[in-house]
MMTF fields as JSON, N, C-alpha, C and O atoms, coordinates in Angstrom:
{
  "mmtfVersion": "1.0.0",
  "mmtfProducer": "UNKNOWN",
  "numBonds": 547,
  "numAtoms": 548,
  "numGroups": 137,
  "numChains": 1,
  "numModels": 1,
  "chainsPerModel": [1],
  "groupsPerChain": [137],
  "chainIdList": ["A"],
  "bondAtomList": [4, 2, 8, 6, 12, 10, 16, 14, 20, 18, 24, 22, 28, 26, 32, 30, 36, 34, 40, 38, 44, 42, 48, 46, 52, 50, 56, 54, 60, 58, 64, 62, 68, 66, 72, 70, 76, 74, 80, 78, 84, 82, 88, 86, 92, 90, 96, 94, 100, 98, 104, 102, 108, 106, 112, 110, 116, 114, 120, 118, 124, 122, 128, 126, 132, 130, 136, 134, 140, 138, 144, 142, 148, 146, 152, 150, 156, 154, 160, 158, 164, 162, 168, 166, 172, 170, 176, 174, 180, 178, 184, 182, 188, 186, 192, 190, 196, 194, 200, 198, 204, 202, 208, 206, 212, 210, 216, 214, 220, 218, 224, 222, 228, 226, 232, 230, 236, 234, 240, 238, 244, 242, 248, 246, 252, 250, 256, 254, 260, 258, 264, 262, 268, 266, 272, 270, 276, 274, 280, 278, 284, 282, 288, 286, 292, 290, 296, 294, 300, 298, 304, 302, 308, 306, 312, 310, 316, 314, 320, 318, 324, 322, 328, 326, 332, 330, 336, 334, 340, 338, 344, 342, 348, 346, 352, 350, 356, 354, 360, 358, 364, 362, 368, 366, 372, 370, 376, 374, 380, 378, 384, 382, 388, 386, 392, 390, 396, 394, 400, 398, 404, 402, 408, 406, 412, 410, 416, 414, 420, 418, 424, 422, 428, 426, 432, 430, 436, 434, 440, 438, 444, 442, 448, 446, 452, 450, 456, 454, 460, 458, 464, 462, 468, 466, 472, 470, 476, 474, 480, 478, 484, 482, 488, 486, 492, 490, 496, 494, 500, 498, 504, 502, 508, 506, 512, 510, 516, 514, 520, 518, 524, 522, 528, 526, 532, 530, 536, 534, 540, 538, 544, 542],
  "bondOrderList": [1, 1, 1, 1, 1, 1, 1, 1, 1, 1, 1, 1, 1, 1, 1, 1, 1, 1, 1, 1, 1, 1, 1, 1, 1, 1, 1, 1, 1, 1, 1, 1, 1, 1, 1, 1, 1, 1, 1, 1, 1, 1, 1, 1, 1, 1, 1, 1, 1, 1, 1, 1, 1, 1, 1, 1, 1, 1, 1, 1, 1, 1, 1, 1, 1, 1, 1, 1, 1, 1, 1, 1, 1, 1, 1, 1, 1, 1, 1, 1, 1, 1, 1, 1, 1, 1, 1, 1, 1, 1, 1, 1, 1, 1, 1, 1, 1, 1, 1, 1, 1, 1, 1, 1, 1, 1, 1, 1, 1, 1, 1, 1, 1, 1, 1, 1, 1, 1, 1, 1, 1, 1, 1, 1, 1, 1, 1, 1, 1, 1, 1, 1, 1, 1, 1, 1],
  "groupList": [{"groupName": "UNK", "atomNameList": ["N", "CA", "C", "O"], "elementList": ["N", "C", "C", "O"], "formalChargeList": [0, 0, 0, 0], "bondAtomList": [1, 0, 2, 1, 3, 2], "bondOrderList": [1, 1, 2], "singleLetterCode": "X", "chemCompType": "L-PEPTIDE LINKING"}],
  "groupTypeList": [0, 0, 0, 0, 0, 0, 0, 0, 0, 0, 0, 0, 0, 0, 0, 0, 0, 0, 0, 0, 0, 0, 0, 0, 0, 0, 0, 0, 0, 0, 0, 0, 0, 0, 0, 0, 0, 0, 0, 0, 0, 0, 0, 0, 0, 0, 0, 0, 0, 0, 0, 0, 0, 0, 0, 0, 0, 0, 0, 0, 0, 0, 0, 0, 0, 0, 0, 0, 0, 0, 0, 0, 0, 0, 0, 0, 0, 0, 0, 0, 0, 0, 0, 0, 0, 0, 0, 0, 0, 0, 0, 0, 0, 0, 0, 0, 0, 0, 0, 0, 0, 0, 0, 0, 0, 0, 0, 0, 0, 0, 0, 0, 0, 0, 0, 0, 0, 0, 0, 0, 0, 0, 0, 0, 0, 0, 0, 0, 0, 0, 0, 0, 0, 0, 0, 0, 0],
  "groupIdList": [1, 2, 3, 4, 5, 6, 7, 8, 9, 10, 11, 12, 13, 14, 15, 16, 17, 18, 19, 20, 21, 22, 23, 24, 25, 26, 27, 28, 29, 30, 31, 32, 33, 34, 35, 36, 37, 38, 39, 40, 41, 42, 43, 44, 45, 46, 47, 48, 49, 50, 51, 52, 53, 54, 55, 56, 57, 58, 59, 60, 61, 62, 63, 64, 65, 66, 67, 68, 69, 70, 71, 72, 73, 74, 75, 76, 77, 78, 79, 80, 81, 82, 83, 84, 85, 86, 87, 88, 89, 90, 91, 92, 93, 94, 95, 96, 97, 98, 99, 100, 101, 102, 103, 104, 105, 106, 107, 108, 109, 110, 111, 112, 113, 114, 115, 116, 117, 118, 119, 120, 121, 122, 123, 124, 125, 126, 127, 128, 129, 130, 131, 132, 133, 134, 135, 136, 137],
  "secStructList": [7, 5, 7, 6, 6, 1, 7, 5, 7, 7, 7, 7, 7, 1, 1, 7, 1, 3, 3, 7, 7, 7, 7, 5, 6, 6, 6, 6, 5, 7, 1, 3, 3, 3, 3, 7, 7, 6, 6, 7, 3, 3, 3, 7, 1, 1, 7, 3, 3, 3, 3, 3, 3, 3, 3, 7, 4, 4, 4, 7, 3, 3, 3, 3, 3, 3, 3, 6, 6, 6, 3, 3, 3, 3, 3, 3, 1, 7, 1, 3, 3, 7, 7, 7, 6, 6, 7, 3, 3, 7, 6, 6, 7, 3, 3, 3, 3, 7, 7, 7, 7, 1, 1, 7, 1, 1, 1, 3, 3, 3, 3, 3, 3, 3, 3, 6, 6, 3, 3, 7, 7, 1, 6, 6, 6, 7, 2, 2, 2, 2, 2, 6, 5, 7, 7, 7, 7],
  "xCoordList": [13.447, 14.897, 15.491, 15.198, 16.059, 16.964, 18.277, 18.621, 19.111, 20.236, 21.275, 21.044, 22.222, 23.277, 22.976, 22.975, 22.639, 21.821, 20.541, 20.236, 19.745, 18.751, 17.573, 16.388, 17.892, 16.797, 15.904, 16.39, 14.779, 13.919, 13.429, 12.373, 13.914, 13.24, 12.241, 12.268, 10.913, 10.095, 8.604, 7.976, 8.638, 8.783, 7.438, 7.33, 6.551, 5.011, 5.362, 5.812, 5.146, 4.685, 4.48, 3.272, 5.05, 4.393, 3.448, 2.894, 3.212, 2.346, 1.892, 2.562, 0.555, 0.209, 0.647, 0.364, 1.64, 1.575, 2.32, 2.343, 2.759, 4.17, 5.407, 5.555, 6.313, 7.721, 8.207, 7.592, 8.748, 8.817, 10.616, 11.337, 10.808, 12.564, 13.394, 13.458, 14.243, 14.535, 16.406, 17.0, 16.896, 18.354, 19.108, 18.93, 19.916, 21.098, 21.835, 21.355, 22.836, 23.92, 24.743, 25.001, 25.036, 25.935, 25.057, 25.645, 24.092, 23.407, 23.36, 23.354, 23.329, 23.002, 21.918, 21.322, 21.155, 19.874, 19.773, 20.043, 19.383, 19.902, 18.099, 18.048, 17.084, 15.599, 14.901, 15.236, 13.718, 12.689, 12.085, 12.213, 11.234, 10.29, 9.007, 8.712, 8.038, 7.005, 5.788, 5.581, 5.082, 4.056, 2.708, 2.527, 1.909, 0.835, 0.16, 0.859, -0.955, -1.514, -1.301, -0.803, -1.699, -1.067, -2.118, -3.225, -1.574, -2.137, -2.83, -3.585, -2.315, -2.477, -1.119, -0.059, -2.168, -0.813, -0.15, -0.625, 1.098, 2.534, 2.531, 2.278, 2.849, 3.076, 4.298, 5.185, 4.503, 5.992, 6.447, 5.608, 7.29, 6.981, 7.537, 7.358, 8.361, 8.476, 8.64, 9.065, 8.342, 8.528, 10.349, 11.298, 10.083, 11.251, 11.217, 10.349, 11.665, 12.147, 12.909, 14.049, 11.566, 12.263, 13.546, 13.722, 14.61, 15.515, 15.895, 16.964, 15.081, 14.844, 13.548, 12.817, 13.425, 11.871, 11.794, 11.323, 12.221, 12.201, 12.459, 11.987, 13.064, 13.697, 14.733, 15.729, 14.9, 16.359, 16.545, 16.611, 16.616, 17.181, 16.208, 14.987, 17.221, 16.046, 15.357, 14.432, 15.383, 14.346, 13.383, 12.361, 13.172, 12.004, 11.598, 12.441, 10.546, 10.094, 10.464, 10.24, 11.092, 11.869, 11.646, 12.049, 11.175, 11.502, 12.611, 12.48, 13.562, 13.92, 13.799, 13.322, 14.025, 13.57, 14.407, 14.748, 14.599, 15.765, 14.92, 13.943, 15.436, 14.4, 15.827, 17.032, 15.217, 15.891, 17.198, 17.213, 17.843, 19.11, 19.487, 19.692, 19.615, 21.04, 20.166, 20.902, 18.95, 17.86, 17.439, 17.34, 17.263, 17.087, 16.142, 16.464, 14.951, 14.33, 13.852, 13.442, 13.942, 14.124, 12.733, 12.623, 11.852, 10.65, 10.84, 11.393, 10.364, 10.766, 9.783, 8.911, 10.197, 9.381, 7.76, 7.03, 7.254, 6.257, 5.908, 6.437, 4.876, 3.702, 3.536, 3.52, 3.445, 3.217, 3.792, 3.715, 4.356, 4.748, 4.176, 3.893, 3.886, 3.518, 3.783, 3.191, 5.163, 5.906, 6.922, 7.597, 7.658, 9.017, 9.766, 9.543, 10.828, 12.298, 12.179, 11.673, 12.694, 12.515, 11.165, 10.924, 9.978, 8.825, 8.956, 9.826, 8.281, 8.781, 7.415, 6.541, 7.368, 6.156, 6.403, 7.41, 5.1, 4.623, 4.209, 3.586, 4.76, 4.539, 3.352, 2.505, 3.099, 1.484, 0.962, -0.268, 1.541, 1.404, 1.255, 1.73, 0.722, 0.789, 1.675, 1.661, 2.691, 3.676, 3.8, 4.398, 3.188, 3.176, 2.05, 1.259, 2.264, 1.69, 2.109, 2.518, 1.906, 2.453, 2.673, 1.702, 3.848, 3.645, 4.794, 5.771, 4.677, 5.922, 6.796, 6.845, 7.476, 8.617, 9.456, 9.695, 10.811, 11.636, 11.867, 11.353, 13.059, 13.174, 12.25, 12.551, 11.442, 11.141, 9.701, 8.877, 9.348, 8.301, 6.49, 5.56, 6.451, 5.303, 5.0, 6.05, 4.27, 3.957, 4.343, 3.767, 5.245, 5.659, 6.696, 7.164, 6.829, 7.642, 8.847, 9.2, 9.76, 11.486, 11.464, 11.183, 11.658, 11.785, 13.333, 13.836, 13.898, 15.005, 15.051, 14.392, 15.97, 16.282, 17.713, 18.322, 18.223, 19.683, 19.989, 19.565, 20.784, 21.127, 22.468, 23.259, 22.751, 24.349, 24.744, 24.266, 25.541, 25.588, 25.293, 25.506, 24.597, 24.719, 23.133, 22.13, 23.066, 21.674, 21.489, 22.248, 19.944, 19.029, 17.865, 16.91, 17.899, 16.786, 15.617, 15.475, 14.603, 12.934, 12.286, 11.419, 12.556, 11.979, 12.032, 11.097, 13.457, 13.868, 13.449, 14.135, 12.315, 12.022, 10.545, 9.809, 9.934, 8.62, 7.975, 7.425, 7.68, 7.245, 6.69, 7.231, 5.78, 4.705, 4.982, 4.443, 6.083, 7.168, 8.004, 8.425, 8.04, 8.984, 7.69, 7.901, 6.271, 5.332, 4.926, 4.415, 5.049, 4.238, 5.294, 5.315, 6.728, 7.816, 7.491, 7.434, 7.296, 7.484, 8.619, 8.506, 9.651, 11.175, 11.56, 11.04, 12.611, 13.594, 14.851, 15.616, 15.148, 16.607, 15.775, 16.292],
  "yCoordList": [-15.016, -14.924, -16.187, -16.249, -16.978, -18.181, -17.529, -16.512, -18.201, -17.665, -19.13, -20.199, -18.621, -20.159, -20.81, -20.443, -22.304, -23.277, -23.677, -24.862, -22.895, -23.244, -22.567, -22.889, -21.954, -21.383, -20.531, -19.705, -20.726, -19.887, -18.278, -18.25, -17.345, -16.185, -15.797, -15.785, -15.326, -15.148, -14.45, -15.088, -13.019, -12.2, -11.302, -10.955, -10.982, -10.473, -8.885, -8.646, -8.075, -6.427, -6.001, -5.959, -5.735, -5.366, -4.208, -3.999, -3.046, -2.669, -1.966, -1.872, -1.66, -0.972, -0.083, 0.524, 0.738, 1.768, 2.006, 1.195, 2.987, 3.565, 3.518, 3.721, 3.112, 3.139, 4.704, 5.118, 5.735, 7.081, 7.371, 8.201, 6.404, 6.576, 5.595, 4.803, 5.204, 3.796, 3.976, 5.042, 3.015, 2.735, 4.276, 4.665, 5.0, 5.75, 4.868, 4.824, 4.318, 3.932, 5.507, 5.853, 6.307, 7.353, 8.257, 9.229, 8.084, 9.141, 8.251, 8.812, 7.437, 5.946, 6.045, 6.431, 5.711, 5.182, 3.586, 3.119, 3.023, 1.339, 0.804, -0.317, 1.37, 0.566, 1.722, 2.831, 0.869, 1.851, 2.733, 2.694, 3.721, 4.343, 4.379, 4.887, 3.866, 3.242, 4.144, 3.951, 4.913, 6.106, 4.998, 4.161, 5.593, 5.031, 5.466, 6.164, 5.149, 6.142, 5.791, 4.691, 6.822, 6.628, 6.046, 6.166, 5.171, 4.508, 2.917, 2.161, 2.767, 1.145, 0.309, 0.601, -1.207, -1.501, -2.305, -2.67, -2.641, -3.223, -4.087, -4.341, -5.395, -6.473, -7.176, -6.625, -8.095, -8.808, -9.461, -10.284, -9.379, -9.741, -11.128, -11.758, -11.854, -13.275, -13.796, -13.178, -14.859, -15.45, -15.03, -14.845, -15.026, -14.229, -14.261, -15.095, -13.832, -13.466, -12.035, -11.624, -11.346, -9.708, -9.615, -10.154, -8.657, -9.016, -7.003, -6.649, -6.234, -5.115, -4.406, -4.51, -3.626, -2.974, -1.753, -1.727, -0.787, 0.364, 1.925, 2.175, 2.733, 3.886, 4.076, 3.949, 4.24, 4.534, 5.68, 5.885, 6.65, 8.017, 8.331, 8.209, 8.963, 9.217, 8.626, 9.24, 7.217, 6.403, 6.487, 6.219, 6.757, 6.847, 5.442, 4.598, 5.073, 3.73, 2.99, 3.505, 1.637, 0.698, -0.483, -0.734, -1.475, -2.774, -3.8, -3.844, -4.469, -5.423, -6.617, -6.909, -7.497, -8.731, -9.836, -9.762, -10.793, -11.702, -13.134, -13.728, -13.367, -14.234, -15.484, -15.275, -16.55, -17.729, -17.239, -16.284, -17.913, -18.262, -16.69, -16.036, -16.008, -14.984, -13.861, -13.147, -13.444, -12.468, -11.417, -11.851, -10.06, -9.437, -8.284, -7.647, -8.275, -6.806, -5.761, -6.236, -4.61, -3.547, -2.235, -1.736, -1.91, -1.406, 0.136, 0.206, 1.049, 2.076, 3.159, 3.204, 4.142, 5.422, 5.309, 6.3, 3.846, 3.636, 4.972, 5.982, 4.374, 5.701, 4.189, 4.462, 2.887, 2.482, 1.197, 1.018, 0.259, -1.54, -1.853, -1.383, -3.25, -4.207, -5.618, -6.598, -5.112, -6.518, -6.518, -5.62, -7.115, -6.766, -7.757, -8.439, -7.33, -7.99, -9.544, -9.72, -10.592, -12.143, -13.011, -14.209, -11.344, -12.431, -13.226, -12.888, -14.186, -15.54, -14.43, -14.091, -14.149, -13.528, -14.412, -14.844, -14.495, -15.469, -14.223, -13.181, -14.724, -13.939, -13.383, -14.113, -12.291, -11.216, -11.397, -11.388, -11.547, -10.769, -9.32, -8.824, -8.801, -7.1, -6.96, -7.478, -5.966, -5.777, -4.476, -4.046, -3.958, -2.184, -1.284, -1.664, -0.062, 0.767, 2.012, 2.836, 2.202, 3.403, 4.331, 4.676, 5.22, 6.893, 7.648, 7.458, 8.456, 9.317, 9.857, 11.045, 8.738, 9.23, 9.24, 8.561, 10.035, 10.115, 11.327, 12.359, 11.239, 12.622, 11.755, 10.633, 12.438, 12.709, 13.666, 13.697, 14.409, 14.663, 14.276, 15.06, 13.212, 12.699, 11.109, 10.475, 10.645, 9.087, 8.069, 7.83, 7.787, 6.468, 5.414, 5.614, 4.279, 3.071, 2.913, 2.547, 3.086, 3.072, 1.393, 0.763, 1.077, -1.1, -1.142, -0.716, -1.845, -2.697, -4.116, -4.651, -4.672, -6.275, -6.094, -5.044, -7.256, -7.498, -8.752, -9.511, -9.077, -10.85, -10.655, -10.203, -10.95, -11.219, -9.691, -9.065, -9.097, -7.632, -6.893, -5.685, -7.565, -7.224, -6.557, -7.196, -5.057, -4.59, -5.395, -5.633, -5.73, -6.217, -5.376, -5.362, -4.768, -4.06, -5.025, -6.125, -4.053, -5.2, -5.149, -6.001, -4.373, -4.247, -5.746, -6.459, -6.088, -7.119, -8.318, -9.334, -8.331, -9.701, -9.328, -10.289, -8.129, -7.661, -7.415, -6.326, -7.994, -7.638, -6.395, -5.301, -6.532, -5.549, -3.657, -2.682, -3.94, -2.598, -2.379, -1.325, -3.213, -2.67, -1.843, -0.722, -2.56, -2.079, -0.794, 0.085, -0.667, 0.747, 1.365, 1.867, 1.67, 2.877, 3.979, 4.033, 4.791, 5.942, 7.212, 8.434, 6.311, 6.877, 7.751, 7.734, 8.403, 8.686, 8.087, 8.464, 7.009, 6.566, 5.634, 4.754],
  "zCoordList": [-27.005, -27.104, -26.487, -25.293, -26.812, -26.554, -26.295, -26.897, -25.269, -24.476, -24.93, -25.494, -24.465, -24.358, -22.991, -21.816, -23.894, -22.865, -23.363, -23.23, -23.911, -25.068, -23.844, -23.922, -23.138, -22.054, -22.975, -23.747, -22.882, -23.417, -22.925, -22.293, -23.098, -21.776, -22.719, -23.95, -21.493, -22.784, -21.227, -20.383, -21.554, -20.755, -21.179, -22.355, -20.334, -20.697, -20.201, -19.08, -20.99, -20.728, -19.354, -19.12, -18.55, -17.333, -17.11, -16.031, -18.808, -18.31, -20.281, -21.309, -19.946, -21.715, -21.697, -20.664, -22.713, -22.798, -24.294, -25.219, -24.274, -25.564, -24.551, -23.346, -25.741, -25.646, -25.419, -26.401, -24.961, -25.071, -25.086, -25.639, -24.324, -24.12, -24.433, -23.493, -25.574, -25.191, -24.895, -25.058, -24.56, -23.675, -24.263, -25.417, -23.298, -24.211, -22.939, -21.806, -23.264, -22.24, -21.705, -20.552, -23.11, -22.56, -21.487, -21.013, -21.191, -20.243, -19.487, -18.392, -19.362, -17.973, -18.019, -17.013, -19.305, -19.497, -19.969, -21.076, -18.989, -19.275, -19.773, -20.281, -19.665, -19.858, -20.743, -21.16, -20.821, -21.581, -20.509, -19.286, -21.478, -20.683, -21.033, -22.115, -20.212, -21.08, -20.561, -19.363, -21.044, -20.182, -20.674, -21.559, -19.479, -19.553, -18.108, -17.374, -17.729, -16.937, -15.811, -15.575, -14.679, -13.003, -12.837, -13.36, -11.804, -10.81, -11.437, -10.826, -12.729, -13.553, -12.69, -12.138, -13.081, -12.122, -12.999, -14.075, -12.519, -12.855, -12.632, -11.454, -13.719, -13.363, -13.444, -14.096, -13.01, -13.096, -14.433, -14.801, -15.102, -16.426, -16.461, -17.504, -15.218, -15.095, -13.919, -12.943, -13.937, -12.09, -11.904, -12.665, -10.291, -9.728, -8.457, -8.201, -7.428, -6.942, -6.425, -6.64, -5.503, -5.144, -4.287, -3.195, -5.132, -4.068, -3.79, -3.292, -4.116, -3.729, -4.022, -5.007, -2.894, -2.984, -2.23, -1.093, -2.798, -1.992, -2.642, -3.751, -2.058, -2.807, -3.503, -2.791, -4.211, -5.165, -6.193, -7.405, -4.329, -5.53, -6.512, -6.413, -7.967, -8.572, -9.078, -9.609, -9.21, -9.511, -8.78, -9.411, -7.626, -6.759, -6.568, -6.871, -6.156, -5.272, -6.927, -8.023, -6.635, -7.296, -7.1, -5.964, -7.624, -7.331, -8.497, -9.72, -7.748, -8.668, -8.547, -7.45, -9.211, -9.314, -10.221, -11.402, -9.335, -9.824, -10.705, -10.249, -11.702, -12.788, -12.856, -12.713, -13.081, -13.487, -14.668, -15.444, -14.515, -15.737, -15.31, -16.333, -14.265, -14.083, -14.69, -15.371, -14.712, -15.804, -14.284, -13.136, -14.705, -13.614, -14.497, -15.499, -13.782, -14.563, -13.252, -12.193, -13.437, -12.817, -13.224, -14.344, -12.093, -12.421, -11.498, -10.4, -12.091, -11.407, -11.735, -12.603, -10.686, -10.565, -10.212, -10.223, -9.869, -8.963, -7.98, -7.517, -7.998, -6.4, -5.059, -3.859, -5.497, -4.437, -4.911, -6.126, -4.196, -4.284, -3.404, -2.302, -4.278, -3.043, -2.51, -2.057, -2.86, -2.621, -1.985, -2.488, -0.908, -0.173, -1.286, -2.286, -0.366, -0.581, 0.092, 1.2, -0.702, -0.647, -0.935, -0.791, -1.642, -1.925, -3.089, -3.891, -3.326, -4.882, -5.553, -4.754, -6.379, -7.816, -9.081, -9.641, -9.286, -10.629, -11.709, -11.508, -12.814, -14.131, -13.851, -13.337, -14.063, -14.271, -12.687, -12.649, -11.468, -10.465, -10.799, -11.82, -10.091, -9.694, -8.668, -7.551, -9.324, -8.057, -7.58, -6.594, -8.373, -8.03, -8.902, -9.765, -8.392, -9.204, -9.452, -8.634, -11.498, -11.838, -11.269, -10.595, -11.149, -11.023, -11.006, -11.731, -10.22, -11.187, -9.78, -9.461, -9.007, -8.132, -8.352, -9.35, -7.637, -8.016, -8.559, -8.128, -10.04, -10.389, -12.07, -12.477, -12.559, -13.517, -13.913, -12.999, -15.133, -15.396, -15.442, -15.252, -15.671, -16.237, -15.691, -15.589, -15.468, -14.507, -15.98, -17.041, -15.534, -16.818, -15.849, -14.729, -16.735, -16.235, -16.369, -17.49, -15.478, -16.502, -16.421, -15.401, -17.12, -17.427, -17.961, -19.001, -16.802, -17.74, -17.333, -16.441, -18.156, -18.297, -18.162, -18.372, -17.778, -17.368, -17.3, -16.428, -18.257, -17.906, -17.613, -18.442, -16.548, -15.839, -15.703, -14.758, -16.543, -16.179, -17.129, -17.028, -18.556, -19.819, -20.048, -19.729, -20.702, -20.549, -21.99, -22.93, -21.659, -22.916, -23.186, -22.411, -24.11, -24.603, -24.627, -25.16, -23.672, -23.354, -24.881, -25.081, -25.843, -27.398, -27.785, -28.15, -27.608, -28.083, -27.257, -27.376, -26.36, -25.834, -25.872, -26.099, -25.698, -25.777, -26.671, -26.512, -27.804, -29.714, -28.973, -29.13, -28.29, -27.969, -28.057, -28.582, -27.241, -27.08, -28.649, -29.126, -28.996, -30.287, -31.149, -31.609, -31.316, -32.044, -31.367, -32.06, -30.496, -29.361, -29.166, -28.042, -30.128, -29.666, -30.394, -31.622, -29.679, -30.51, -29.904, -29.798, -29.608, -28.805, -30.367, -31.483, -29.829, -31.339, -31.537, -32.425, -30.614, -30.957, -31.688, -32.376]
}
């Protein structure tokens, strides 16, 4: 995906799985939900910068992560991180691992992307995820 400025973002899977949920804004569903098994780990899908790492409600253990050109992706419902707040992470670090805290059913990944305040569907930067949805929106 090319942005204004000619920035290239260009952003690796942080983890295998299926697509299961993808954005409803009206429910305040801003990312995918990507299932795949507990305790695989999570990787960073671009160099960054953690600028949170902890609990959040029902997201349960959370990390976010601040990416060049104003890009922010957001990993959630983890069992364990392993990264604080102000560490620098290089693309395909391991920053956590799957599981299912928080409020939800089943050990999967909630993933979003965010450039400035604007949600970006990860389908649309991840071929990978668009081929592995099997959401119903």
């Amino acid at each position: 995906l090319i942005i204004s400025g000619g920035y290239n973002i260009s952003m690796i899977a942080p983890i295998d799985g299926y697509v299961t949920q993808g954005i409803e804004k009206s429910k305040n569903h801003n990312g995918i939900d990507i299932i795949s098994k507990k305790g695989d780990k999570i990787k960073v899908a671009e160099d960054g910068v953690i600028i949170f790492s902890g609990d959040h409600g029902d997201f349960g253990k959370t990390l976010i992560v601040s990416h060049p050109h104003n890009y922010f992706t957001i990993y959630s419902h983890c069992d364990s991180l392993f990264v604080n707040e102000r560490d620098v992470v290089l693309k395909g670090n391991p920053i956590a691992i799957l599981g299912e805290s928080g409020k939800t059913t089943a050990p999967h990944l909630h993933f979003e992307i965010w450039h400035n305040d604007t949600i970006i569907d990860p389908r649309n930067i991840i071929k990978k995820y668009g081929e592995l949805d099997v959401s119903t929106e």
